[in-house]
Coordinates of N, CA and C and ligand atoms in Angstrom, one line a residue:
M27 N 0.6 -5.0 17.9 CA 0.0 -6.3 18.0 C -1.2 -6.3 18.9
L28 N -2.3 -6.9 18.4 CA -3.5 -6.9 19.2 C -3.4 -8.0 20.3
T29 N -3.7 -7.6 21.5 CA -3.7 -8.5 22.6 C -5.0 -9.3 22.8
T30 N -6.1 -8.7 22.3 CA -7.4 -9.3 22.4 C -8.0 -9.3 21.0
P31 N -7.5 -10.1 20.1 CA -8.1 -10.1 18.7 C -9.6 -10.6 18.8
A32 N -10.4 -9.9 17.9 CA -11.8 -10.3 17.8 C -11.9 -11.7 17.1
P33 N -12.9 -12.4 17.3 CA -13.1 -13.6 16.5 C -13.1 -13.3 15.0
A34 N -12.7 -14.2 14.2 CA -12.6 -14.0 12.7 C -13.9 -13.5 12.1
N35 N -15.0 -14.0 12.6 CA -16.3 -13.6 11.9 C -16.8 -12.2 12.4
T36 N -16.1 -11.5 13.2 CA -16.5 -10.2 13.6 C -15.5 -9.2 13.0
Q37 N -14.5 -9.6 12.3 CA -13.6 -8.7 11.7 C -14.3 -8.0 10.5
P38 N -14.0 -6.7 10.3 CA -14.6 -6.0 9.1 C -13.9 -6.6 7.9
A39 N -14.6 -6.6 6.8 CA -14.1 -7.1 5.6 C -14.7 -6.3 4.4
M40 N -14.1 -6.5 3.2 CA -14.7 -5.8 2.0 C -16.0 -6.4 1.6
C41 N -17.0 -5.7 1.7 CA -18.4 -6.2 1.4 C -18.9 -5.8 0.0
L42 N -19.1 -6.8 -0.8 CA -19.6 -6.5 -2.2 C -21.1 -6.1 -2.1
L43 N -21.8 -6.7 -1.3 CA -23.2 -6.5 -1.2 C -23.5 -5.0 -0.9
H44 N -22.8 -4.4 0.0 CA -23.1 -3.0 0.4 C -22.0 -2.0 -0.1
G45 N -21.0 -2.5 -0.8 CA -19.9 -1.7 -1.2 C -19.3 -0.9 -0.1
D46 N -18.9 -1.7 1.0 CA -18.4 -1.0 2.2 C -17.4 -2.0 2.8
F47 N -16.7 -1.4 3.7 CA -15.7 -2.1 4.6 C -16.3 -2.2 6.0
H48 N -16.9 -3.3 6.3 CA -17.6 -3.4 7.6 C -17.7 -4.8 8.1
T49 N -18.2 -5.0 9.3 CA -18.4 -6.3 9.8 C -19.5 -7.0 9.0
M50 N -19.1 -8.1 8.5 CA -19.9 -8.8 7.5 C -21.0 -9.5 8.2
E51 N -22.3 -9.4 7.7 CA -23.4 -10.2 8.1 C -23.6 -11.4 7.2
Q52 N -24.5 -12.2 7.6 CA -24.7 -13.4 6.8 C -25.0 -13.1 5.3
A53 N -25.8 -12.1 5.1 CA -26.2 -11.8 3.7 C -24.9 -11.3 3.0
C54 N -24.0 -10.6 3.7 CA -22.8 -10.1 3.0 C -21.9 -11.3 2.6
W55 N -21.8 -12.2 3.5 CA -21.0 -13.4 3.2 C -21.6 -14.2 2.1
A56 N -22.9 -14.3 2.0 CA -23.6 -15.0 1.0 C -23.3 -14.3 -0.4
A57 N -23.3 -13.0 -0.4 CA -23.0 -12.3 -1.7 C -21.6 -12.5 -2.1
T58 N -20.7 -12.5 -1.1 CA -19.3 -12.7 -1.4 C -19.0 -14.1 -1.9
T59 N -19.6 -15.1 -1.3 CA -19.5 -16.5 -1.7 C -20.1 -16.7 -3.1
D60 N -21.2 -16.1 -3.4 CA -21.8 -16.2 -4.7 C -20.9 -15.6 -5.8
W61 N -20.3 -14.5 -5.4 CA -19.3 -13.8 -6.4 C -18.2 -14.8 -6.7
Y62 N -17.6 -15.3 -5.7 CA -16.5 -16.2 -5.9 C -16.9 -17.5 -6.7
F63 N -18.1 -17.9 -6.4 CA -18.6 -19.1 -7.1 C -18.8 -18.8 -8.6
N64 N -19.2 -17.6 -8.9 CA -19.4 -17.2 -10.3 C -18.2 -16.7 -11.0
H65 N -17.1 -16.5 -10.3 CA -15.9 -16.0 -10.9 C -14.7 -16.9 -10.7
Q66 N -15.0 -18.2 -10.6 CA -13.9 -19.2 -10.3 C -12.9 -19.3 -11.5
T67 N -11.7 -19.1 -11.2 CA -10.6 -19.3 -12.2 C -9.6 -20.1 -11.5
M68 N -8.5 -20.4 -12.2 CA -7.4 -21.1 -11.6 C -6.4 -20.2 -10.9
D69 N -6.8 -18.9 -10.9 CA -5.9 -18.0 -10.3 C -6.5 -17.4 -9.0
E70 N -6.1 -17.9 -7.9 CA -6.7 -17.5 -6.6 C -6.5 -16.0 -6.3
H71 N -5.2 -15.5 -6.6 CA -4.9 -14.1 -6.4 C -5.6 -13.2 -7.4
G72 N -5.8 -13.7 -8.6 CA -6.5 -12.9 -9.6 C -8.0 -12.8 -9.2
D73 N -8.6 -13.8 -8.6 CA -9.9 -13.8 -8.2 C -10.1 -12.8 -7.1
R74 N -9.1 -12.8 -6.1 CA -9.2 -11.9 -5.0 C -9.1 -10.4 -5.5
H75 N -8.2 -10.2 -6.4 CA -8.0 -8.9 -7.0 C -9.2 -8.4 -7.7
A76 N -9.9 -9.3 -8.4 CA -11.1 -9.0 -9.2 C -12.2 -8.7 -8.2
Y77 N -12.2 -9.4 -7.1 CA -13.3 -9.2 -6.1 C -13.1 -7.8 -5.4
L78 N -11.9 -7.5 -5.1 CA -11.7 -6.2 -4.4 C -12.0 -5.1 -5.4
A79 N -11.7 -5.3 -6.7 CA -12.0 -4.3 -7.7 C -13.5 -4.1 -7.8
A80 N -14.2 -5.2 -7.7 CA -15.7 -5.1 -7.8 C -16.3 -4.4 -6.6
V81 N -15.7 -4.6 -5.4 CA -16.2 -3.9 -4.2 C -15.9 -2.4 -4.4
E82 N -14.7 -2.1 -4.9 CA -14.3 -0.7 -5.1 C -15.2 0.0 -6.0
R83 N -15.6 -0.7 -7.1 CA -16.5 -0.1 -8.1 C -17.9 0.2 -7.4
R84 N -18.3 -0.7 -6.5 CA -19.5 -0.6 -5.8 C -19.4 0.6 -4.8
M85 N -18.3 0.7 -4.2 CA -18.1 1.9 -3.3 C -18.2 3.2 -4.0
L86 N -17.6 3.3 -5.2 CA -17.6 4.5 -6.0 C -19.0 4.8 -6.4
D87 N -19.8 3.7 -6.8 CA -21.2 3.9 -7.2 C -21.9 4.5 -6.0
N88 N -21.7 4.0 -4.8 CA -22.4 4.5 -3.6 C -22.0 5.9 -3.4
L89 N -20.8 6.2 -3.6 CA -20.3 7.6 -3.3 C -21.0 8.6 -4.3
L90 N -21.0 8.2 -5.6 CA -21.6 9.0 -6.6 C -23.1 9.2 -6.3
E91 N -23.8 8.2 -5.7 CA -25.2 8.3 -5.3 C -25.4 9.4 -4.3
T92 N -24.4 9.5 -3.4 CA -24.6 10.5 -2.3 C -24.3 11.9 -2.8
L93 N -23.7 12.0 -4.0 CA -23.3 13.4 -4.5 C -24.4 13.9 -5.4
R94 N -25.4 13.0 -5.7 CA -26.4 13.5 -6.7 C -27.4 14.4 -6.0
Ligands
ZN168 ZN1 -22.4 -5.8 3.9

């Protein structure tokens, strides 16, 4: 258990913009918010799953770029 948790907005999160798990900047949150706005369904958990899948695809793309 963390005794000195960081504020919520400095916690690393899955970033779609950069395809990374890091501390989100304003542009990162904007990209995430846009994604959710464009992928609204009635299934909150499905949206979250789809978002994480999208970030993972971006991560793999980034990884493949570094291998070229
Ligand atoms: Zn980011």
